[in-house]
CSV table of C-alpha atoms in Angstrom, one decimal:
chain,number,residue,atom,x,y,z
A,29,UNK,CA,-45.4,-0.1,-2.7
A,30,UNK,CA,-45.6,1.4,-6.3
A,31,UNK,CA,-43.4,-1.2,-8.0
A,32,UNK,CA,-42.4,2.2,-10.5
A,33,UNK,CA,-41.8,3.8,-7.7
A,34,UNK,CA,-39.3,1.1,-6.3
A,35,UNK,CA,-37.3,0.9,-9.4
A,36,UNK,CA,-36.9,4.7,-9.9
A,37,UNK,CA,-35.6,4.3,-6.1
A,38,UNK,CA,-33.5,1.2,-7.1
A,39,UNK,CA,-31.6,3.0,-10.3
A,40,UNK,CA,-30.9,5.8,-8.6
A,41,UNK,CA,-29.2,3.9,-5.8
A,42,UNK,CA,-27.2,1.9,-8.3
A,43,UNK,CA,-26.3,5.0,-10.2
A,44,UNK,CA,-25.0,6.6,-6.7
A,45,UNK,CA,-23.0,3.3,-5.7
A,46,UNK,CA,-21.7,2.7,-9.1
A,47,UNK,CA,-20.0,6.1,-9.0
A,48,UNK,CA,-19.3,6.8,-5.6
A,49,UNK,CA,-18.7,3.2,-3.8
A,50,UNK,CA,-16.9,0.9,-6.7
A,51,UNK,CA,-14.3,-1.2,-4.4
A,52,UNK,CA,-12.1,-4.1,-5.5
A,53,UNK,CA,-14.1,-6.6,-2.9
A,54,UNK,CA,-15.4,-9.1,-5.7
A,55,UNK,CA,-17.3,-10.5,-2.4
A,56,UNK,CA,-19.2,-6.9,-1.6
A,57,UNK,CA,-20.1,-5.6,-4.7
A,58,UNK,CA,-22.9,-4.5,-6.6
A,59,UNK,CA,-23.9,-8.4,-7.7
A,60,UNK,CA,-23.7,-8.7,-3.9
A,61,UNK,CA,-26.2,-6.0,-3.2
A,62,UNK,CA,-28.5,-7.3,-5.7
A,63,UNK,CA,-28.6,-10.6,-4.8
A,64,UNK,CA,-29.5,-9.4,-1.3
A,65,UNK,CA,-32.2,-6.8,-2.3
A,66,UNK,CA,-33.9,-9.9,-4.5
A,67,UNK,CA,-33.5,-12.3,-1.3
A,68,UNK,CA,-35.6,-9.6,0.8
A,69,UNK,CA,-37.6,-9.2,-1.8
A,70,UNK,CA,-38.0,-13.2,-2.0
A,71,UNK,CA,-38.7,-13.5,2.1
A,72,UNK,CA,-41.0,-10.7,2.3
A,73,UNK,CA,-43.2,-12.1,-0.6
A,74,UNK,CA,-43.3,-15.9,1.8
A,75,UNK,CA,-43.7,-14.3,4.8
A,76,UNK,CA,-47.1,-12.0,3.4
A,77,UNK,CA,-45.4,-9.0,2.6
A,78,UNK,CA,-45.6,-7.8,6.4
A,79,UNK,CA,-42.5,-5.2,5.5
A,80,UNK,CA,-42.1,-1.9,3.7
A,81,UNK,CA,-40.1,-2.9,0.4
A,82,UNK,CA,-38.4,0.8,0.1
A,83,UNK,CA,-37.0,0.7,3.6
A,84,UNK,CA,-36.3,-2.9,2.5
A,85,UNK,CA,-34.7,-1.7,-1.1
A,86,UNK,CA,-32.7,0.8,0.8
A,87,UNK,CA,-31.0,-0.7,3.3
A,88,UNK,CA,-30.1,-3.8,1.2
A,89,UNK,CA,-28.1,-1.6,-1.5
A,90,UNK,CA,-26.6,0.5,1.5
A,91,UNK,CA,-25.5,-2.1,4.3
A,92,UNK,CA,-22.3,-2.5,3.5
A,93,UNK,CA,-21.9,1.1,2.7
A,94,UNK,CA,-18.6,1.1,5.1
A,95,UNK,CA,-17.5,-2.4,5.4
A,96,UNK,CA,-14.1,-3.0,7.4
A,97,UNK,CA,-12.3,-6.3,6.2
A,98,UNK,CA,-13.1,-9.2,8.7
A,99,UNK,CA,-9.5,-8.9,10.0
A,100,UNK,CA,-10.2,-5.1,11.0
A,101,UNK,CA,-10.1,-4.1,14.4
A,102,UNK,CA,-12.9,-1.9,14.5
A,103,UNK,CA,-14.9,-4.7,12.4
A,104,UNK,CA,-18.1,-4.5,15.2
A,105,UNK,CA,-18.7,-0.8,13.9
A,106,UNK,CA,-19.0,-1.1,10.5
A,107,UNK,CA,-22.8,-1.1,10.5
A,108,UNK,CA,-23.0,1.6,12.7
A,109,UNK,CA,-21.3,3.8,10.0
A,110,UNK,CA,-23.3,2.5,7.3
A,111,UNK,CA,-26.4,3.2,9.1
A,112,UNK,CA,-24.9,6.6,10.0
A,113,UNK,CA,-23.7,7.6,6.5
A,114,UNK,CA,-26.7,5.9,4.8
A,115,UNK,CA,-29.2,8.2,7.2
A,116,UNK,CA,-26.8,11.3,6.1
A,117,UNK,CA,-26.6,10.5,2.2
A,118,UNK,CA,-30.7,9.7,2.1
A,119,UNK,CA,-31.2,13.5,3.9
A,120,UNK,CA,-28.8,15.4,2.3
A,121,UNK,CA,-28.2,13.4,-1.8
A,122,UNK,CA,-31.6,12.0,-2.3
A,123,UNK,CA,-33.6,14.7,-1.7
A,124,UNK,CA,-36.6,13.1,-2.8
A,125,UNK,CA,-36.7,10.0,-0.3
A,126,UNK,CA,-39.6,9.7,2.0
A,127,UNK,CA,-38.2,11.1,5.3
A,128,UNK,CA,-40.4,9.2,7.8
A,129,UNK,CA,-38.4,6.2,6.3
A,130,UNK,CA,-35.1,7.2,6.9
A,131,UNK,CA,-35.1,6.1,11.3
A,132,UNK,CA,-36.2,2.6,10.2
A,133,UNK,CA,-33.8,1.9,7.1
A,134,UNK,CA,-30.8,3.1,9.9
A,135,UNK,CA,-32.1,0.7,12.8
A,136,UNK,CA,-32.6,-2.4,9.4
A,137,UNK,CA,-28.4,-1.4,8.8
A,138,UNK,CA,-27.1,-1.1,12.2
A,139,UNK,CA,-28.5,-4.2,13.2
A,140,UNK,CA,-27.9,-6.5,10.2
A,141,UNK,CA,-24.9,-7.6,11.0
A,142,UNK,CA,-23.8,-10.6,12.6
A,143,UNK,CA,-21.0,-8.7,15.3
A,144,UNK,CA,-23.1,-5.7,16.0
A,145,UNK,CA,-24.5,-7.9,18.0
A,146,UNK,CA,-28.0,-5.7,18.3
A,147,UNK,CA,-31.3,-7.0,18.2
A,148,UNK,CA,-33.5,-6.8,15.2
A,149,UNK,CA,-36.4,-4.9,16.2
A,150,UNK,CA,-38.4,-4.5,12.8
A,151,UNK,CA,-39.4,-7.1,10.3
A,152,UNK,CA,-37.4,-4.9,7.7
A,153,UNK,CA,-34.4,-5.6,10.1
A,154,UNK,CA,-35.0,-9.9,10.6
A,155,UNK,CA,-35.2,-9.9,6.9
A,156,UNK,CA,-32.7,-8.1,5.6
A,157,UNK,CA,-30.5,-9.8,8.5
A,158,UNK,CA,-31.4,-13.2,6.7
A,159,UNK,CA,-31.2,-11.9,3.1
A,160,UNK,CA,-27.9,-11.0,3.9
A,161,UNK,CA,-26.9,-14.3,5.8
A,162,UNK,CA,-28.5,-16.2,2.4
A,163,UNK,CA,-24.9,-14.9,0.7
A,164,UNK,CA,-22.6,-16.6,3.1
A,165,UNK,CA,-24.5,-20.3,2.3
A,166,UNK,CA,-24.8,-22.4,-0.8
A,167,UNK,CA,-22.7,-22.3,-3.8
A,168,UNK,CA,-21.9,-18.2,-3.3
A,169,UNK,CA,-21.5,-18.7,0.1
A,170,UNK,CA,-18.6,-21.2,-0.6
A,171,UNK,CA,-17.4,-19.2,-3.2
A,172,UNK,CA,-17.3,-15.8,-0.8
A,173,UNK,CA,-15.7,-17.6,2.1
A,174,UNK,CA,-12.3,-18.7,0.0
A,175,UNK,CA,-12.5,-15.2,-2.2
A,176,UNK,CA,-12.3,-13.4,1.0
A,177,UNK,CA,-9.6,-15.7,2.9
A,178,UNK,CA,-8.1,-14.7,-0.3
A,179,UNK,CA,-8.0,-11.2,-0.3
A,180,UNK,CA,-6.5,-11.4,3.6
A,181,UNK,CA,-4.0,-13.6,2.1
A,182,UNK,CA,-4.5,-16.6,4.6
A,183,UNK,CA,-5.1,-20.1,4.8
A,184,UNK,CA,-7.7,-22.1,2.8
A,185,UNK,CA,-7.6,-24.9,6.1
A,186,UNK,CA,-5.7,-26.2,8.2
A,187,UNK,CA,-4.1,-29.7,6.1
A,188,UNK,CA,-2.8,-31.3,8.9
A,189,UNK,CA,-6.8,-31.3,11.0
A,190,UNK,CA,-9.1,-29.7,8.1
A,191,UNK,CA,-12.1,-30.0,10.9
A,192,UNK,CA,-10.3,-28.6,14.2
A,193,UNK,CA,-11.1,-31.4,16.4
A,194,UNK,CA,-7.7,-31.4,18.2
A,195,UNK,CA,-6.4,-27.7,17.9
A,196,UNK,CA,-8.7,-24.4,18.3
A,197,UNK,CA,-10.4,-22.9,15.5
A,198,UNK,CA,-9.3,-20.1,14.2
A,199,UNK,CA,-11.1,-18.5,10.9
A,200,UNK,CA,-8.8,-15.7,10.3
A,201,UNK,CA,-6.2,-18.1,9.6
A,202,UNK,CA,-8.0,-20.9,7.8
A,203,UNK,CA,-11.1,-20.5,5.6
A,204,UNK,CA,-12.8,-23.6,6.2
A,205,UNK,CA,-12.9,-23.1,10.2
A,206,UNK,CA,-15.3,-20.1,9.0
A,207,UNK,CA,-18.0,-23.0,8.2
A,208,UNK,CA,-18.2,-24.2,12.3
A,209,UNK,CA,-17.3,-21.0,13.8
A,210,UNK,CA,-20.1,-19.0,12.0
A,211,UNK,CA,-21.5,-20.6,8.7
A,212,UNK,CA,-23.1,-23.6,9.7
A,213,UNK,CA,-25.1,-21.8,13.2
A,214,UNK,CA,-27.0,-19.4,10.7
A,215,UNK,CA,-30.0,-21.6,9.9
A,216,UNK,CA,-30.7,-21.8,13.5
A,217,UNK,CA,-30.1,-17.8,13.6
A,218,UNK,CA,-32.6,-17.3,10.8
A,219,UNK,CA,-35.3,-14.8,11.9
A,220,UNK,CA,-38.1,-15.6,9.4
A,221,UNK,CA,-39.6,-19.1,8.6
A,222,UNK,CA,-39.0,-18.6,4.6
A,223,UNK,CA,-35.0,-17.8,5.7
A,224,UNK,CA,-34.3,-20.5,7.8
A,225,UNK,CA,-35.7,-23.3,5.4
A,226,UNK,CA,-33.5,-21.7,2.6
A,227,UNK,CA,-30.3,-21.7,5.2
A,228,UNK,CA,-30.8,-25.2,6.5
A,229,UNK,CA,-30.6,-26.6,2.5
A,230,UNK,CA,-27.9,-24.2,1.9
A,231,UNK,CA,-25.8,-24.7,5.3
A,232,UNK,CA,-26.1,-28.7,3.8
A,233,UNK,CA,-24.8,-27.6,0.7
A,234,UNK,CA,-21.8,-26.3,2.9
A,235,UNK,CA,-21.4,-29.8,4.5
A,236,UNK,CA,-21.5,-31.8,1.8
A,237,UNK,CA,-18.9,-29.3,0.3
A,238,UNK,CA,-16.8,-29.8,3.0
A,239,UNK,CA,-16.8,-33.5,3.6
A,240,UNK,CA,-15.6,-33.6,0.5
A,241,UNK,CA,-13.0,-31.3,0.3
A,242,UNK,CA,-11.8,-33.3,3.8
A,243,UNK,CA,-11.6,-37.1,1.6
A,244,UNK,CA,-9.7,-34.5,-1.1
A,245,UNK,CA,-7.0,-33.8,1.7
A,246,UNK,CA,-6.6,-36.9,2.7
A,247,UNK,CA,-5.7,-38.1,-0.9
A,248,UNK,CA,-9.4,-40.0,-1.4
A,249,UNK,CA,-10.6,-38.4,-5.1
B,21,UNK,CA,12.9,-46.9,-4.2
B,22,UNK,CA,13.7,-47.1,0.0
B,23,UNK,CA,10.8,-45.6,1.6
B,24,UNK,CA,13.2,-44.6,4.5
B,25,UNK,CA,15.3,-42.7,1.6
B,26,UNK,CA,12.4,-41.1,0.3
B,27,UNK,CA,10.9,-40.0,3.6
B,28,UNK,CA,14.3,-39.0,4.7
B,29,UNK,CA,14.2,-36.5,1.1
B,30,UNK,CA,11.0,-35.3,2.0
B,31,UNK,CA,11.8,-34.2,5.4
B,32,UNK,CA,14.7,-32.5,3.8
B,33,UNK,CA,12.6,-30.3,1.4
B,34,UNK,CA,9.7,-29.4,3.5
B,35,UNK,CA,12.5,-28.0,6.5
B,36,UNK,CA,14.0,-25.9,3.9
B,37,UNK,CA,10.6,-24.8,2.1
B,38,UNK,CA,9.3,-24.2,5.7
B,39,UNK,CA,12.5,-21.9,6.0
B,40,UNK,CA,13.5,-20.3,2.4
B,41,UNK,CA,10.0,-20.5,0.7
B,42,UNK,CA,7.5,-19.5,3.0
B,43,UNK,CA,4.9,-17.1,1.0
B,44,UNK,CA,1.4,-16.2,2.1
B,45,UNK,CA,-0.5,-17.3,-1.2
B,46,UNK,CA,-2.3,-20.4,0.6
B,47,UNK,CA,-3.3,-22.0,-2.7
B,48,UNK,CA,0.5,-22.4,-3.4
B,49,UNK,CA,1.7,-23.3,0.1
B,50,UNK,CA,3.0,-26.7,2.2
B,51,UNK,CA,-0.4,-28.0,2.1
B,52,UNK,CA,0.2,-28.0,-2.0
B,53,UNK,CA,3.1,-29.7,-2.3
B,54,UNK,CA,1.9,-32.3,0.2
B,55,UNK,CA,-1.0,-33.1,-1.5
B,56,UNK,CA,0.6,-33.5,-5.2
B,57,UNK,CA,3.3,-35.7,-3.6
B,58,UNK,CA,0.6,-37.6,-2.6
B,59,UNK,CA,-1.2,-37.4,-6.1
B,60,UNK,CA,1.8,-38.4,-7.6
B,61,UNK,CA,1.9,-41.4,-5.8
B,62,UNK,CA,-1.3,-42.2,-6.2
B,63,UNK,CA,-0.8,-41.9,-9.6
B,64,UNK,CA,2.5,-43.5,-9.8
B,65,UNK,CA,0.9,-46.2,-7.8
B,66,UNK,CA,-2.3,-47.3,-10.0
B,67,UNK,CA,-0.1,-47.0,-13.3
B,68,UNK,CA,2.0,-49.9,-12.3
B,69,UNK,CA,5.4,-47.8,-10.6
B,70,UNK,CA,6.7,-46.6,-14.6
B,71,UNK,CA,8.4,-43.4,-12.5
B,72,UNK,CA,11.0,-42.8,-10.4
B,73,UNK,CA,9.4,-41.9,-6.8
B,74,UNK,CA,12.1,-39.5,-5.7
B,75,UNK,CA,12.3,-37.8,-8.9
B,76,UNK,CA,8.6,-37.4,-8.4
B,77,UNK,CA,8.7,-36.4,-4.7
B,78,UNK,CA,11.6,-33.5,-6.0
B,79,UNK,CA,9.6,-32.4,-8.7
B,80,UNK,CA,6.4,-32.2,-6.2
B,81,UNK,CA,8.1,-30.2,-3.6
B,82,UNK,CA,9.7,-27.6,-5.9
B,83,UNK,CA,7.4,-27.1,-9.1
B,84,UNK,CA,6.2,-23.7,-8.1
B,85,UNK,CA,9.3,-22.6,-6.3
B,86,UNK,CA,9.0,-20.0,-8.7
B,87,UNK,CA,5.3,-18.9,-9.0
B,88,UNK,CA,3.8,-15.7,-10.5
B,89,UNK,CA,0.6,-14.4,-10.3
B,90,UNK,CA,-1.8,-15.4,-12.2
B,91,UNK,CA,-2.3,-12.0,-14.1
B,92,UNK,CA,1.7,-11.5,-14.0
B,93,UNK,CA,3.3,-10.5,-17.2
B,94,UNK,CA,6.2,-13.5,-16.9
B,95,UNK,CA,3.9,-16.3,-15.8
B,96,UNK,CA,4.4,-18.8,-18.6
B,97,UNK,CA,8.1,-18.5,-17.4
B,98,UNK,CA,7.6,-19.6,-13.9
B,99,UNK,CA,8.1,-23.2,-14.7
B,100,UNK,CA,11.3,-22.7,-16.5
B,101,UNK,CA,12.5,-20.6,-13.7
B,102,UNK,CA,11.7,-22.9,-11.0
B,103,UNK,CA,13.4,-25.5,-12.6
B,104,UNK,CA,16.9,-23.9,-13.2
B,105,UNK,CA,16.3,-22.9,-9.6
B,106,UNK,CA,15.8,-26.1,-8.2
B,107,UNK,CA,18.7,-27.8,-10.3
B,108,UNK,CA,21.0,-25.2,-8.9
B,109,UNK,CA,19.5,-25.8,-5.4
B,110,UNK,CA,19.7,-29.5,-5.6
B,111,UNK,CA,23.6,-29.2,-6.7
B,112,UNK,CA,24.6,-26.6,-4.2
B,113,UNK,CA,22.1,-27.1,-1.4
B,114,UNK,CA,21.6,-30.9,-1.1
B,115,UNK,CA,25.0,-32.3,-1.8
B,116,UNK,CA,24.1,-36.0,-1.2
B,117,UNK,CA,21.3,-35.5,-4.0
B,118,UNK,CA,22.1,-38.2,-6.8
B,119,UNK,CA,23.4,-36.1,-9.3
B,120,UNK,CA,22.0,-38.4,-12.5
B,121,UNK,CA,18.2,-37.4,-12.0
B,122,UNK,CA,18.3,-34.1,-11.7
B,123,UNK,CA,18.1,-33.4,-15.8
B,124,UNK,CA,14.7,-35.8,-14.9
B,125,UNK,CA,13.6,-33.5,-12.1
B,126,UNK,CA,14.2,-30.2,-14.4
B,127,UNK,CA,12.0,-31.7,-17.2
B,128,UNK,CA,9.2,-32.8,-14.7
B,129,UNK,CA,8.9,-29.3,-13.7
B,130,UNK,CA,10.0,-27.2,-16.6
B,131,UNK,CA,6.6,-29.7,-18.5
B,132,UNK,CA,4.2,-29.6,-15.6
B,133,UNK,CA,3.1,-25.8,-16.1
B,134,UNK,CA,-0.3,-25.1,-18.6
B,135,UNK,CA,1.2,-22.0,-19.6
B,136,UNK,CA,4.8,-23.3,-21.0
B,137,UNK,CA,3.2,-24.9,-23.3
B,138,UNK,CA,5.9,-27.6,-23.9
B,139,UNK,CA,5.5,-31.7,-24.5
B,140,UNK,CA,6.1,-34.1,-21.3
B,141,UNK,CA,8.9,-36.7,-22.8
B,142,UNK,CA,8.8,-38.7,-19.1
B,143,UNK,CA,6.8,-40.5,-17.1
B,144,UNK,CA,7.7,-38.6,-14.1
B,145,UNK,CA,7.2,-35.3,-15.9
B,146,UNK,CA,3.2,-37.0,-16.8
B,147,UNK,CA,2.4,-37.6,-13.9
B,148,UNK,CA,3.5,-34.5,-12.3
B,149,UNK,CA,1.2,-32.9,-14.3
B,150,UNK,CA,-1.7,-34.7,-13.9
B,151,UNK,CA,-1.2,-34.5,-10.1
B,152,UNK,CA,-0.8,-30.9,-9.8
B,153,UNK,CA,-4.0,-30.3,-12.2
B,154,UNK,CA,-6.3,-32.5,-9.9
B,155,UNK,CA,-5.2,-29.3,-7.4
B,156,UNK,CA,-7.5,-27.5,-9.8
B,157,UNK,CA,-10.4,-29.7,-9.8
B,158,UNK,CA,-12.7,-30.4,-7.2
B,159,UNK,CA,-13.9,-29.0,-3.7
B,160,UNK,CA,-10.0,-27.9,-3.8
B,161,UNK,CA,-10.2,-26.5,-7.4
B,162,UNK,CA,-13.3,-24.4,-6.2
B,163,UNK,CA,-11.9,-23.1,-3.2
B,164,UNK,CA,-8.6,-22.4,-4.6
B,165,UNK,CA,-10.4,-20.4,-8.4
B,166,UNK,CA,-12.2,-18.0,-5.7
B,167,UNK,CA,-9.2,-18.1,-3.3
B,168,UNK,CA,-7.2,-16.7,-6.3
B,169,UNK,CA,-9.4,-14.6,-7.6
B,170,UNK,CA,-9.7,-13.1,-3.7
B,171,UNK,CA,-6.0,-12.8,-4.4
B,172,UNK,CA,-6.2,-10.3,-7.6
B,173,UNK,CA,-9.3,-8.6,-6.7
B,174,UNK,CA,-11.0,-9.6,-9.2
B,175,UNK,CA,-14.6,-10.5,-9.7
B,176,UNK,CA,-16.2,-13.8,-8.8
B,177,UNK,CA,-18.4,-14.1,-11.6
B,178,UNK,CA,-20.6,-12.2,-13.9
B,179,UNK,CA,-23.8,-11.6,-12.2
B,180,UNK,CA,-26.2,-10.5,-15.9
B,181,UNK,CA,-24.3,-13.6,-17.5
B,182,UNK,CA,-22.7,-15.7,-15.0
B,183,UNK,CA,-21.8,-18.9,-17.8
B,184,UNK,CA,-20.6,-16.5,-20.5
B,185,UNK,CA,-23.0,-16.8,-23.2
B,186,UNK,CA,-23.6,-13.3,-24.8
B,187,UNK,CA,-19.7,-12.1,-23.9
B,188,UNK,CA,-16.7,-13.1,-24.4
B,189,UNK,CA,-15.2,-14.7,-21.3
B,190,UNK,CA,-12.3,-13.7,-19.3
B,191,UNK,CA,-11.0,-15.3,-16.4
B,192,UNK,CA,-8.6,-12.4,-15.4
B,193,UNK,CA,-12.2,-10.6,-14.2
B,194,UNK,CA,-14.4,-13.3,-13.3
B,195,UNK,CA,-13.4,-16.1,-11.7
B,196,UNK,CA,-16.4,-18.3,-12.5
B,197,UNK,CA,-14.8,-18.4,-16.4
B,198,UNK,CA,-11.8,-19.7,-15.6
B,199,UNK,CA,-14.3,-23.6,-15.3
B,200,UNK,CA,-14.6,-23.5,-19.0
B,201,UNK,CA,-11.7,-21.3,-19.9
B,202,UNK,CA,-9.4,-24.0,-18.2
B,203,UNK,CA,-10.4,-26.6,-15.4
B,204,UNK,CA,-13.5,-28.1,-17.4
B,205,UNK,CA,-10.7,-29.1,-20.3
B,206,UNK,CA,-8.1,-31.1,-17.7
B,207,UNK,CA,-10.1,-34.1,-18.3
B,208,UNK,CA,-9.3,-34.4,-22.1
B,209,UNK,CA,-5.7,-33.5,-21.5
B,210,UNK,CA,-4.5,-35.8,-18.6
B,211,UNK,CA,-1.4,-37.7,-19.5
B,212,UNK,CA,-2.2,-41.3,-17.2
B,213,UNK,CA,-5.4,-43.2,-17.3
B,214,UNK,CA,-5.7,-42.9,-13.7
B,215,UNK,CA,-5.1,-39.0,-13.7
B,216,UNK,CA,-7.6,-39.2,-16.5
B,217,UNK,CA,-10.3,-41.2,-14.3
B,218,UNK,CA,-10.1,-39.0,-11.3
B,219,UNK,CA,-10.4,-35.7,-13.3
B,220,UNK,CA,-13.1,-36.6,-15.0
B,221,UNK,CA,-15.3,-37.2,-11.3
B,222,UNK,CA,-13.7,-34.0,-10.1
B,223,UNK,CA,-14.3,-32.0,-13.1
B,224,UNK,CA,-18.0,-33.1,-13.1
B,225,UNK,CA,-18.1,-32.1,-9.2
B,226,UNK,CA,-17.1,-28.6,-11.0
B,227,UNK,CA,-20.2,-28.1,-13.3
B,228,UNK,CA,-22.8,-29.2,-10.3
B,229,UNK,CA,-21.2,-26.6,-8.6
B,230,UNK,CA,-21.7,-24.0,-11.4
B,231,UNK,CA,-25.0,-25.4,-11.7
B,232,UNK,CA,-25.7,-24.3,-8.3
B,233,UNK,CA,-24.1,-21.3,-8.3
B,234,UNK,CA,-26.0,-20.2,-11.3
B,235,UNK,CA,-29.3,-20.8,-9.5
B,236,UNK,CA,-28.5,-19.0,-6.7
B,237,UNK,CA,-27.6,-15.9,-8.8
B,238,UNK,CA,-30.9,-16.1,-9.8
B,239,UNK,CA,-32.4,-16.1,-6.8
B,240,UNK,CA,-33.0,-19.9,-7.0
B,241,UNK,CA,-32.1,-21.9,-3.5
């Protein structure tokens, strides 16, 4: 791909979210989109450039186009819609975009996300899927799971049993659960071979974080 | 002090926090207060017993019985407030309360808060301080910056210039200024020599954390 040709696509893409999608989710914004278009970027370049870096460039700065907070009932959909409203605003607003591209940036969208629960059927799909699942480990992961257990106003853990071994997990009432219940399974999730050695380092970032924040609760500084 | 008189205080507060206080801001919640009891104790403990224990567990359980928002116009006042509450409480409310340390309690907490910006003339009103700041240091601190900052809607950090060195930093928009705006300065400004030792491994537990962070953005894992 033209690497011109890719940044023309990319400002105009930025220019379009900036004006039309700027939400208050400090956890799904344009940094976010970024950071996931360069981890793509950074997978497809390990794994021999195998995918098309415009469908890739696409469907990373549209994925979360509709995003429903995690609490939201209809939660599963929201990368249906994207893929939906992403196909509709590449036809009718972007007039210029390849249209042969359009059927595999949708099926990269809808089947990102983690309770879609589709299967990845492209490379375009495996690697966004793990450039997006990059953002929930490490340092940013950390910092995204408390920001958004935040923002729905519930627990940062459980203080009485931080790790859940005698009461059921729950992560939409305490943060840290999120790690076991989700987090921590995404190395093993990873599609490509260049995702899942970033995840496994990162997920151990996550356990290190947490074993400390456990000797914190129990008064051990 | 009787441990059985200081438990039986404890209980006390917590069933009428549990009832009267119960708010849904989980970096100022049960959890909290438990843990900067248990700070000061620790505290209390390693600096040879100077304060007295149930003037420190008082002051623990009610310093932010009056807590604004971060990005609230009247937040420097929240200590003050909390304190008149909690002598009027402590009078009117818990009648077998020994009436001779509540001006002690009402200094502890009035002191404690960053934002009054007024001396700590006790020992009980140090060490409150310095437990409630280890809150902000830490795997806690971290969780609890992004858990606020989830809170307000703001940002978690600048993405061009994540550490702040060609802006001027604001930690009202980007959580990730609030380390050197605040929490990377507690070290220097803890009252005990034990506060002052434990900050200092927490606060350093802060910067890798940056440090990381700051790679990721980057696209370094």
């Amino acid at each position: 791909m033209d690497m011109q040709l890719l940044t023309y696509w990319q400002q105009q893409f930025i220019s379009y979210l900036t004006t039309h999608a700027n939400s208050d989710d400090g956890a799904h914004d344009m940094g976010h989109f970024n950071r996931v278009w360069q981890n793509c970027r950074a997978i497809n370049q390990t794994e021999g450039n195998k995918a098309d870096d415009l469908v890739l460039l696409t469907a990373a700065y549209f994925h979360d186009l509709v995003s429903f907070p995690k609490n939201h009932p209809d939660r599963s959909c929201s990368s249906l819609l994207s893929a939906d409203q992403t196909a509709v605003l590449l036809k009718e607003h972007f007039t210029g975009f390849p249209a042969d591209k359009i059927a595999a940036v949708h099926h990269a969208i809808h089947a990102h996300s983690f309770s879609a629960g589709i299967p990845t059927e492209t490379y375009e799909a495996q690697i966004l899927q793990d450039a997006d699942r990059m953002e929930a480990l490490g340092a940013i992961g950390i910092a995204r799971t408390f920001y958004t257990a935040g923002l729905m106003h519930s627990s940062m853990f459980n203080a009485e049993d931080p790790m859940g071994e005698n009461r059921p997990l729950n992560d939409s009432r305490y943060a840290l659960d999120h790690f076991t219940v989700k987090l921590l399974q995404l190395p093993a999730l990873m599609n490509t071979a260049a995702g899942k050695q970033m995840a496994r380092a990162n997920a151990d970032y996550l356990v290190q974080f947490r074993e400390k924040m456990c000797r914190e609760i129990t008064g051990e500084w």
